[in-house]
Amino acid sequence: VLVTDADIAVRQGWIKGHLSAYHEHIGIAGGTTRIDVSSGNLFDRVQCCDLITKHAAAMGCTGLGFPLSIMGNNFSFRREAYDLVGGFMGMGHSIVEYMALMNAIVKRTKDTLGWVTEKSGVVVSTPETDLNAFIEQRRRWIKEIGDLSMIGKVMITVETLMISAFITSLIIAPWNPKPLAA
């Protein structure tokens, strides 16, 4: 079963890209989402970089043996794994069903998380239009923290502290905008 969102553009071969992620004991697979940067807008590019780093951390954690996260706009799962955990009804209440499904499959079956590595498995999302919309999106994502593992919670906390420190340094430290603009 493949899942995406209405505001996502999938590439030709998206289904084949997801199928390539399935080997023995892969019950659910996450795919990479990137932000459309065709506008050339710096804010769109920053959003794309931010999302790519989140995917890199999630993929790295999976490779180290502790699946962290998937994006709800680009994932797939084996029907058998879904049935083994009782489907969405068997997982109990969750704000973020795709995270709950990933956790259920990884924890309650012999299967684990895989990642789509084929270029065709990458989907494109529209960027948030302004900083307020971006912040609101991140607030929604923080609601997912209850479904994250302990390492995920630590990583989110560290990322939040780093971003806060960066913004604070821009506000209180004397700086020259020329190197930043360059």
mmCIF file with all atom_site columns, C-alpha atoms in Angstrom:
data_model
loop_
_atom_site.group_PDB
_atom_site.id
_atom_site.type_symbol
_atom_site.label_atom_id
_atom_site.label_alt_id
_atom_site.label_comp_id
_atom_site.label_asym_id
_atom_site.label_entity_id
_atom_site.label_seq_id
_atom_site.pdbx_PDB_ins_code
_atom_site.Cartn_x
_atom_site.Cartn_y
_atom_site.Cartn_z
_atom_site.occupancy
_atom_site.B_iso_or_equiv
_atom_site.pdbx_formal_charge
_atom_site.auth_seq_id
_atom_site.auth_comp_id
_atom_site.auth_asym_id
_atom_site.auth_atom_id
_atom_site.pdbx_PDB_model_num
ATOM 1   C CA . VAL A 1 1   ? 0.000  0.000  0.000   1.00 0.00 ? 1   VAL A CA 1
ATOM 2   C CA . LEU A 1 2   ? 1.482  3.342  -1.051  1.00 0.00 ? 2   LEU A CA 1
ATOM 3   C CA . VAL A 1 3   ? 0.582  6.635  0.624   1.00 0.00 ? 3   VAL A CA 1
ATOM 4   C CA . THR A 1 4   ? 1.092  10.250 -0.423  1.00 0.00 ? 4   THR A CA 1
ATOM 5   C CA . ASP A 1 5   ? -0.659 13.600 0.027   1.00 0.00 ? 5   ASP A CA 1
ATOM 6   C CA . ALA A 1 6   ? -2.708 15.750 -2.349  1.00 0.00 ? 6   ALA A CA 1
ATOM 7   C CA . ASP A 1 7   ? -0.042 18.492 -2.518  1.00 0.00 ? 7   ASP A CA 1
ATOM 8   C CA . ILE A 1 8   ? 2.734  16.105 -3.543  1.00 0.00 ? 8   ILE A CA 1
ATOM 9   C CA . ALA A 1 9   ? 4.134  15.569 -7.023  1.00 0.00 ? 9   ALA A CA 1
ATOM 10  C CA . VAL A 1 10  ? 5.353  12.027 -7.609  1.00 0.00 ? 10  VAL A CA 1
ATOM 11  C CA . ARG A 1 11  ? 7.830  11.067 -10.308 1.00 0.00 ? 11  ARG A CA 1
ATOM 12  C CA . GLN A 1 12  ? 7.377  8.528  -13.040 1.00 0.00 ? 12  GLN A CA 1
ATOM 13  C CA . GLY A 1 13  ? 8.438  5.206  -11.526 1.00 0.00 ? 13  GLY A CA 1
ATOM 14  C CA . TRP A 1 14  ? 7.399  6.180  -7.965  1.00 0.00 ? 14  TRP A CA 1
ATOM 15  C CA . ILE A 1 15  ? 5.723  2.826  -7.374  1.00 0.00 ? 15  ILE A CA 1
ATOM 16  C CA . LYS A 1 16  ? 8.754  0.894  -8.679  1.00 0.00 ? 16  LYS A CA 1
ATOM 17  C CA . GLY A 1 17  ? 10.978 3.051  -6.474  1.00 0.00 ? 17  GLY A CA 1
ATOM 18  C CA . HIS A 1 18  ? 9.008  2.002  -3.410  1.00 0.00 ? 18  HIS A CA 1
ATOM 19  C CA . LEU A 1 19  ? 8.935  -1.648 -4.442  1.00 0.00 ? 19  LEU A CA 1
ATOM 20  C CA . SER A 1 20  ? 12.740 -1.618 -4.672  1.00 0.00 ? 20  SER A CA 1
ATOM 21  C CA . ALA A 1 21  ? 12.937 -0.888 -0.935  1.00 0.00 ? 21  ALA A CA 1
ATOM 22  C CA . TYR A 1 22  ? 11.278 -4.167 -0.014  1.00 0.00 ? 22  TYR A CA 1
ATOM 23  C CA . HIS A 1 23  ? 13.556 -7.029 0.896   1.00 0.00 ? 23  HIS A CA 1
ATOM 24  C CA . GLU A 1 24  ? 13.083 -9.751 3.447   1.00 0.00 ? 24  GLU A CA 1
ATOM 25  C CA . HIS A 1 25  ? 11.816 -8.342 6.765   1.00 0.00 ? 25  HIS A CA 1
ATOM 26  C CA . ILE A 1 26  ? 11.003 -4.856 5.450   1.00 0.00 ? 26  ILE A CA 1
ATOM 27  C CA . GLY A 1 27  ? 7.418  -4.157 6.479   1.00 0.00 ? 27  GLY A CA 1
ATOM 28  C CA . ILE A 1 28  ? 7.249  -0.414 5.909   1.00 0.00 ? 28  ILE A CA 1
ATOM 29  C CA . ALA A 1 29  ? 9.318  1.951  3.771   1.00 0.00 ? 29  ALA A CA 1
ATOM 30  C CA . GLY A 1 30  ? 9.820  5.688  3.918   1.00 0.00 ? 30  GLY A CA 1
ATOM 31  C CA . GLY A 1 31  ? 10.624 7.839  0.936   1.00 0.00 ? 31  GLY A CA 1
ATOM 32  C CA . THR A 1 32  ? 12.366 11.189 0.722   1.00 0.00 ? 32  THR A CA 1
ATOM 33  C CA . THR A 1 33  ? 10.392 14.392 0.277   1.00 0.00 ? 33  THR A CA 1
ATOM 34  C CA . ARG A 1 34  ? 12.058 17.490 -1.055  1.00 0.00 ? 34  ARG A CA 1
ATOM 35  C CA . ILE A 1 35  ? 10.737 21.013 -1.338  1.00 0.00 ? 35  ILE A CA 1
ATOM 36  C CA . ASP A 1 36  ? 10.147 22.547 -4.778  1.00 0.00 ? 36  ASP A CA 1
ATOM 37  C CA . VAL A 1 37  ? 12.858 25.164 -5.221  1.00 0.00 ? 37  VAL A CA 1
ATOM 38  C CA . SER A 1 38  ? 12.046 26.075 -8.815  1.00 0.00 ? 38  SER A CA 1
ATOM 39  C CA . SER A 1 39  ? 11.073 29.597 -7.709  1.00 0.00 ? 39  SER A CA 1
ATOM 40  C CA . GLY A 1 40  ? 14.696 30.310 -6.837  1.00 0.00 ? 40  GLY A CA 1
ATOM 41  C CA . ASN A 1 41  ? 13.469 31.802 -3.556  1.00 0.00 ? 41  ASN A CA 1
ATOM 42  C CA . LEU A 1 42  ? 16.037 31.582 -0.735  1.00 0.00 ? 42  LEU A CA 1
ATOM 43  C CA . PHE A 1 43  ? 13.321 30.738 1.819   1.00 0.00 ? 43  PHE A CA 1
ATOM 44  C CA . ASP A 1 44  ? 12.227 27.764 -0.313  1.00 0.00 ? 44  ASP A CA 1
ATOM 45  C CA . ARG A 1 45  ? 15.841 26.566 -0.517  1.00 0.00 ? 45  ARG A CA 1
ATOM 46  C CA . VAL A 1 46  ? 16.264 26.848 3.260   1.00 0.00 ? 46  VAL A CA 1
ATOM 47  C CA . GLN A 1 47  ? 13.121 24.742 3.741   1.00 0.00 ? 47  GLN A CA 1
ATOM 48  C CA . CYS A 1 48  ? 14.501 22.150 1.336   1.00 0.00 ? 48  CYS A CA 1
ATOM 49  C CA . CYS A 1 49  ? 17.812 21.977 3.221   1.00 0.00 ? 49  CYS A CA 1
ATOM 50  C CA . ASP A 1 50  ? 15.969 21.663 6.532   1.00 0.00 ? 50  ASP A CA 1
ATOM 51  C CA . LEU A 1 51  ? 13.884 18.765 5.261   1.00 0.00 ? 51  LEU A CA 1
ATOM 52  C CA . ILE A 1 52  ? 16.848 16.989 3.686   1.00 0.00 ? 52  ILE A CA 1
ATOM 53  C CA . THR A 1 53  ? 18.704 17.040 7.015   1.00 0.00 ? 53  THR A CA 1
ATOM 54  C CA . LYS A 1 54  ? 15.675 15.496 8.736   1.00 0.00 ? 54  LYS A CA 1
ATOM 55  C CA . HIS A 1 55  ? 15.579 12.704 6.148   1.00 0.00 ? 55  HIS A CA 1
ATOM 56  C CA . ALA A 1 56  ? 19.327 12.130 6.474   1.00 0.00 ? 56  ALA A CA 1
ATOM 57  C CA . ALA A 1 57  ? 18.998 11.752 10.250  1.00 0.00 ? 57  ALA A CA 1
ATOM 58  C CA . ALA A 1 58  ? 16.046 9.385  9.885   1.00 0.00 ? 58  ALA A CA 1
ATOM 59  C CA . MET A 1 59  ? 17.845 7.263  7.286   1.00 0.00 ? 59  MET A CA 1
ATOM 60  C CA . GLY A 1 60  ? 21.029 7.172  9.346   1.00 0.00 ? 60  GLY A CA 1
ATOM 61  C CA . CYS A 1 61  ? 19.182 6.083  12.471  1.00 0.00 ? 61  CYS A CA 1
ATOM 62  C CA . THR A 1 62  ? 17.474 3.320  10.505  1.00 0.00 ? 62  THR A CA 1
ATOM 63  C CA . GLY A 1 63  ? 20.856 2.174  9.224   1.00 0.00 ? 63  GLY A CA 1
ATOM 64  C CA . LEU A 1 64  ? 22.121 2.053  12.804  1.00 0.00 ? 64  LEU A CA 1
ATOM 65  C CA . GLY A 1 65  ? 19.243 -0.193 13.791  1.00 0.00 ? 65  GLY A CA 1
ATOM 66  C CA . PHE A 1 66  ? 16.816 2.165  15.462  1.00 0.00 ? 66  PHE A CA 1
ATOM 67  C CA . PRO A 1 67  ? 14.170 3.447  13.039  1.00 0.00 ? 67  PRO A CA 1
ATOM 68  C CA . LEU A 1 68  ? 13.309 7.025  13.881  1.00 0.00 ? 68  LEU A CA 1
ATOM 69  C CA . SER A 1 69  ? 10.705 8.470  11.545  1.00 0.00 ? 69  SER A CA 1
ATOM 70  C CA . ILE A 1 70  ? 9.017  8.557  8.162   1.00 0.00 ? 70  ILE A CA 1
ATOM 71  C CA . MET A 1 71  ? 7.076  11.284 6.399   1.00 0.00 ? 71  MET A CA 1
ATOM 72  C CA . GLY A 1 72  ? 3.353  10.761 5.982   1.00 0.00 ? 72  GLY A CA 1
ATOM 73  C CA . ASN A 1 73  ? 3.433  12.124 2.440   1.00 0.00 ? 73  ASN A CA 1
ATOM 74  C CA . ASN A 1 74  ? 5.717  9.432  1.010   1.00 0.00 ? 74  ASN A CA 1
ATOM 75  C CA . PHE A 1 75  ? 5.618  5.958  2.505   1.00 0.00 ? 75  PHE A CA 1
ATOM 76  C CA . SER A 1 76  ? 4.421  2.454  1.818   1.00 0.00 ? 76  SER A CA 1
ATOM 77  C CA . PHE A 1 77  ? 3.795  -0.715 3.781   1.00 0.00 ? 77  PHE A CA 1
ATOM 78  C CA . ARG A 1 78  ? 3.157  -4.399 3.269   1.00 0.00 ? 78  ARG A CA 1
ATOM 79  C CA . ARG A 1 79  ? -0.466 -5.328 3.729   1.00 0.00 ? 79  ARG A CA 1
ATOM 80  C CA . GLU A 1 80  ? 0.646  -8.390 5.739   1.00 0.00 ? 80  GLU A CA 1
ATOM 81  C CA . ALA A 1 81  ? 2.550  -6.203 8.233   1.00 0.00 ? 81  ALA A CA 1
ATOM 82  C CA . TYR A 1 82  ? -0.447 -3.872 8.510   1.00 0.00 ? 82  TYR A CA 1
ATOM 83  C CA . ASP A 1 83  ? -2.745 -6.825 9.214   1.00 0.00 ? 83  ASP A CA 1
ATOM 84  C CA . LEU A 1 84  ? -0.331 -8.295 11.798  1.00 0.00 ? 84  LEU A CA 1
ATOM 85  C CA . VAL A 1 85  ? -0.566 -5.125 13.921  1.00 0.00 ? 85  VAL A CA 1
ATOM 86  C CA . GLY A 1 86  ? -4.351 -4.939 13.546  1.00 0.00 ? 86  GLY A CA 1
ATOM 87  C CA . GLY A 1 87  ? -4.312 -2.042 11.106  1.00 0.00 ? 87  GLY A CA 1
ATOM 88  C CA . PHE A 1 88  ? -4.878 1.498  12.291  1.00 0.00 ? 88  PHE A CA 1
ATOM 89  C CA . MET A 1 89  ? -7.598 0.305  14.662  1.00 0.00 ? 89  MET A CA 1
ATOM 90  C CA . GLY A 1 90  ? -5.143 -2.037 16.396  1.00 0.00 ? 90  GLY A CA 1
ATOM 91  C CA . MET A 1 91  ? -2.730 0.741  17.263  1.00 0.00 ? 91  MET A CA 1
ATOM 92  C CA . GLY A 1 92  ? -4.929 2.843  19.502  1.00 0.00 ? 92  GLY A CA 1
ATOM 93  C CA . HIS A 1 93  ? -5.328 6.607  19.282  1.00 0.00 ? 93  HIS A CA 1
ATOM 94  C CA . SER A 1 94  ? -2.523 8.583  17.691  1.00 0.00 ? 94  SER A CA 1
ATOM 95  C CA . ILE A 1 95  ? -2.331 12.092 16.271  1.00 0.00 ? 95  ILE A CA 1
ATOM 96  C CA . VAL A 1 96  ? 0.159  10.863 13.692  1.00 0.00 ? 96  VAL A CA 1
ATOM 97  C CA . GLU A 1 97  ? -1.099 7.563  12.321  1.00 0.00 ? 97  GLU A CA 1
ATOM 98  C CA . TYR A 1 98  ? 1.828  6.920  9.977   1.00 0.00 ? 98  TYR A CA 1
ATOM 99  C CA . MET A 1 99  ? 4.319  7.184  12.853  1.00 0.00 ? 99  MET A CA 1
ATOM 100 C CA . ALA A 1 100 ? 2.163  4.906  14.987  1.00 0.00 ? 100 ALA A CA 1
ATOM 101 C CA . LEU A 1 101 ? 2.012  2.410  12.119  1.00 0.00 ? 101 LEU A CA 1
ATOM 102 C CA . MET A 1 102 ? 5.783  2.513  11.652  1.00 0.00 ? 102 MET A CA 1
ATOM 103 C CA . ASN A 1 103 ? 6.356  1.976  15.377  1.00 0.00 ? 103 ASN A CA 1
ATOM 104 C CA . ALA A 1 104 ? 3.809  -0.854 15.543  1.00 0.00 ? 104 ALA A CA 1
ATOM 105 C CA . ILE A 1 105 ? 5.333  -2.698 12.588  1.00 0.00 ? 105 ILE A CA 1
ATOM 106 C CA . VAL A 1 106 ? 8.885  -2.262 13.875  1.00 0.00 ? 106 VAL A CA 1
ATOM 107 C CA . LYS A 1 107 ? 8.080  -3.205 17.478  1.00 0.00 ? 107 LYS A CA 1
ATOM 108 C CA . ARG A 1 108 ? 5.387  -5.857 17.076  1.00 0.00 ? 108 ARG A CA 1
ATOM 109 C CA . THR A 1 109 ? 6.467  -7.820 14.005  1.00 0.00 ? 109 THR A CA 1
ATOM 110 C CA . LYS A 1 110 ? 9.669  -9.372 12.669  1.00 0.00 ? 110 LYS A CA 1
ATOM 111 C CA . ASP A 1 111 ? 9.754  -6.581 10.084  1.00 0.00 ? 111 ASP A CA 1
ATOM 112 C CA . THR A 1 112 ? 11.607 -3.295 10.151  1.00 0.00 ? 112 THR A CA 1
ATOM 113 C CA . LEU A 1 113 ? 11.741 0.028  8.304   1.00 0.00 ? 113 LEU A CA 1
ATOM 114 C CA . GLY A 1 114 ? 13.369 0.365  4.918   1.00 0.00 ? 114 GLY A CA 1
ATOM 115 C CA . TRP A 1 115 ? 14.113 3.460  2.861   1.00 0.00 ? 115 TRP A CA 1
ATOM 116 C CA . VAL A 1 116 ? 13.414 4.116  -0.774  1.00 0.00 ? 116 VAL A CA 1
ATOM 117 C CA . THR A 1 117 ? 16.775 4.986  -2.298  1.00 0.00 ? 117 THR A CA 1
ATOM 118 C CA . GLU A 1 118 ? 15.746 5.137  -5.949  1.00 0.00 ? 118 GLU A CA 1
ATOM 119 C CA . LYS A 1 119 ? 15.534 8.676  -7.377  1.00 0.00 ? 119 LYS A CA 1
ATOM 120 C CA . SER A 1 120 ? 12.053 7.855  -8.652  1.00 0.00 ? 120 SER A CA 1
ATOM 121 C CA . GLY A 1 121 ? 10.914 7.421  -5.041  1.00 0.00 ? 121 GLY A CA 1
ATOM 122 C CA . VAL A 1 122 ? 11.605 11.068 -4.177  1.00 0.00 ? 122 VAL A CA 1
ATOM 123 C CA . VAL A 1 123 ? 8.491  13.252 -4.099  1.00 0.00 ? 123 VAL A CA 1
ATOM 124 C CA . VAL A 1 124 ? 8.245  17.038 -4.332  1.00 0.00 ? 124 VAL A CA 1
ATOM 125 C CA . SER A 1 125 ? 6.225  19.174 -1.933  1.00 0.00 ? 125 SER A CA 1
ATOM 126 C CA . THR A 1 126 ? 5.234  22.800 -2.209  1.00 0.00 ? 126 THR A CA 1
ATOM 127 C CA . PRO A 1 127 ? 7.130  25.093 0.168   1.00 0.00 ? 127 PRO A CA 1
ATOM 128 C CA . GLU A 1 128 ? 5.469  26.992 2.964   1.00 0.00 ? 128 GLU A CA 1
ATOM 129 C CA . THR A 1 129 ? 4.670  30.515 1.796   1.00 0.00 ? 129 THR A CA 1
ATOM 130 C CA . ASP A 1 130 ? 6.072  32.488 4.721   1.00 0.00 ? 130 ASP A CA 1
ATOM 131 C CA . LEU A 1 131 ? 7.831  32.172 8.068   1.00 0.00 ? 131 LEU A CA 1
ATOM 132 C CA . ASN A 1 132 ? 4.560  32.015 10.040  1.00 0.00 ? 132 ASN A CA 1
ATOM 133 C CA . ALA A 1 133 ? 3.295  29.099 7.934   1.00 0.00 ? 133 ALA A CA 1
ATOM 134 C CA . PHE A 1 134 ? 6.672  27.376 8.303   1.00 0.00 ? 134 PHE A CA 1
ATOM 135 C CA . ILE A 1 135 ? 6.601  27.777 12.093  1.00 0.00 ? 135 ILE A CA 1
ATOM 136 C CA . GLU A 1 136 ? 3.021  26.491 12.229  1.00 0.00 ? 136 GLU A CA 1
ATOM 137 C CA . GLN A 1 137 ? 4.046  23.433 10.193  1.00 0.00 ? 137 GLN A CA 1
ATOM 138 C CA . ARG A 1 138 ? 6.875  22.732 12.629  1.00 0.00 ? 138 ARG A CA 1
ATOM 139 C CA . ARG A 1 139 ? 4.456  23.106 15.563  1.00 0.00 ? 139 ARG A CA 1
ATOM 140 C CA . ARG A 1 140 ? 2.254  20.442 13.968  1.00 0.00 ? 140 ARG A CA 1
ATOM 141 C CA . TRP A 1 141 ? 5.293  18.217 13.522  1.00 0.00 ? 141 TRP A CA 1
ATOM 142 C CA . ILE A 1 142 ? 6.255  18.653 17.176  1.00 0.00 ? 142 ILE A CA 1
ATOM 143 C CA . LYS A 1 143 ? 2.949  16.985 18.056  1.00 0.00 ? 143 LYS A CA 1
ATOM 144 C CA . GLU A 1 144 ? 4.541  13.855 16.600  1.00 0.00 ? 144 GLU A CA 1
ATOM 145 C CA . ILE A 1 145 ? 7.110  13.802 19.383  1.00 0.00 ? 145 ILE A CA 1
ATOM 146 C CA . GLY A 1 146 ? 4.935  11.462 21.442  1.00 0.00 ? 146 GLY A CA 1
ATOM 147 C CA . ASP A 1 147 ? 5.358  8.803  18.764  1.00 0.00 ? 147 ASP A CA 1
ATOM 148 C CA . LEU A 1 148 ? 9.133  9.258  18.503  1.00 0.00 ? 148 LEU A CA 1
ATOM 149 C CA . SER A 1 149 ? 11.669 7.014  20.188  1.00 0.00 ? 149 SER A CA 1
ATOM 150 C CA . MET A 1 150 ? 13.885 8.460  22.920  1.00 0.00 ? 150 MET A CA 1
ATOM 151 C CA . ILE A 1 151 ? 16.691 9.108  20.422  1.00 0.00 ? 151 ILE A CA 1
ATOM 152 C CA . GLY A 1 152 ? 14.182 10.965 18.238  1.00 0.00 ? 152 GLY A CA 1
ATOM 153 C CA . LYS A 1 153 ? 13.136 13.139 21.159  1.00 0.00 ? 153 LYS A CA 1
ATOM 154 C CA . VAL A 1 154 ? 16.774 13.914 21.951  1.00 0.00 ? 154 VAL A CA 1
ATOM 155 C CA . MET A 1 155 ? 17.456 14.808 18.306  1.00 0.00 ? 155 MET A CA 1
ATOM 156 C CA . ILE A 1 156 ? 14.415 17.112 18.098  1.00 0.00 ? 156 ILE A CA 1
ATOM 157 C CA . THR A 1 157 ? 15.465 18.808 21.344  1.00 0.00 ? 157 THR A CA 1
ATOM 158 C CA . VAL A 1 158 ? 19.033 19.328 20.121  1.00 0.00 ? 158 VAL A CA 1
ATOM 159 C CA . GLU A 1 159 ? 17.809 20.661 16.765  1.00 0.00 ? 159 GLU A CA 1
ATOM 160 C CA . THR A 1 160 ? 15.430 23.084 18.503  1.00 0.00 ? 160 THR A CA 1
ATOM 161 C CA . LEU A 1 161 ? 18.228 24.314 20.776  1.00 0.00 ? 161 LEU A CA 1
ATOM 162 C CA . MET A 1 162 ? 20.597 24.771 17.817  1.00 0.00 ? 162 MET A CA 1
ATOM 163 C CA . ILE A 1 163 ? 18.046 26.756 15.809  1.00 0.00 ? 163 ILE A CA 1
ATOM 164 C CA . SER A 1 164 ? 17.188 28.865 18.860  1.00 0.00 ? 164 SER A CA 1
ATOM 165 C CA . ALA A 1 165 ? 20.877 29.562 19.506  1.00 0.00 ? 165 ALA A CA 1
ATOM 166 C CA . PHE A 1 166 ? 21.428 30.536 15.861  1.00 0.00 ? 166 PHE A CA 1
ATOM 167 C CA . ILE A 1 167 ? 18.462 32.922 15.829  1.00 0.00 ? 167 ILE A CA 1
ATOM 168 C CA . THR A 1 168 ? 19.504 34.391 19.171  1.00 0.00 ? 168 THR A CA 1
ATOM 169 C CA . SER A 1 169 ? 23.051 34.949 17.926  1.00 0.00 ? 169 SER A CA 1
ATOM 170 C CA . LEU A 1 170 ? 21.729 36.812 14.886  1.00 0.00 ? 170 LEU A CA 1
ATOM 171 C CA . ILE A 1 171 ? 19.667 39.063 17.126  1.00 0.00 ? 171 ILE A CA 1
ATOM 172 C CA . ILE A 1 172 ? 22.138 39.871 19.906  1.00 0.00 ? 172 ILE A CA 1
ATOM 173 C CA . ALA A 1 173 ? 25.570 39.582 18.307  1.00 0.00 ? 173 ALA A CA 1
ATOM 174 C CA . PRO A 1 174 ? 27.059 42.344 16.194  1.00 0.00 ? 174 PRO A CA 1
ATOM 175 C CA . TRP A 1 175 ? 27.450 41.000 12.689  1.00 0.00 ? 175 TRP A CA 1
ATOM 176 C CA . ASN A 1 176 ? 28.233 42.058 9.217   1.00 0.00 ? 176 ASN A CA 1
ATOM 177 C CA . PRO A 1 177 ? 25.503 41.127 6.696   1.00 0.00 ? 177 PRO A CA 1
ATOM 178 C CA . LYS A 1 178 ? 27.916 40.959 3.748   1.00 0.00 ? 178 LYS A CA 1
ATOM 179 C CA . PRO A 1 179 ? 29.385 37.482 4.537   1.00 0.00 ? 179 PRO A CA 1
ATOM 180 C CA . LEU A 1 180 ? 25.909 36.183 5.352   1.00 0.00 ? 180 LEU A CA 1
ATOM 181 C CA . ALA A 1 181 ? 24.542 37.487 2.055   1.00 0.00 ? 181 ALA A CA 1
ATOM 182 C CA . ALA A 1 182 ? 27.482 35.961 0.188   1.00 0.00 ? 182 ALA A CA 1
#
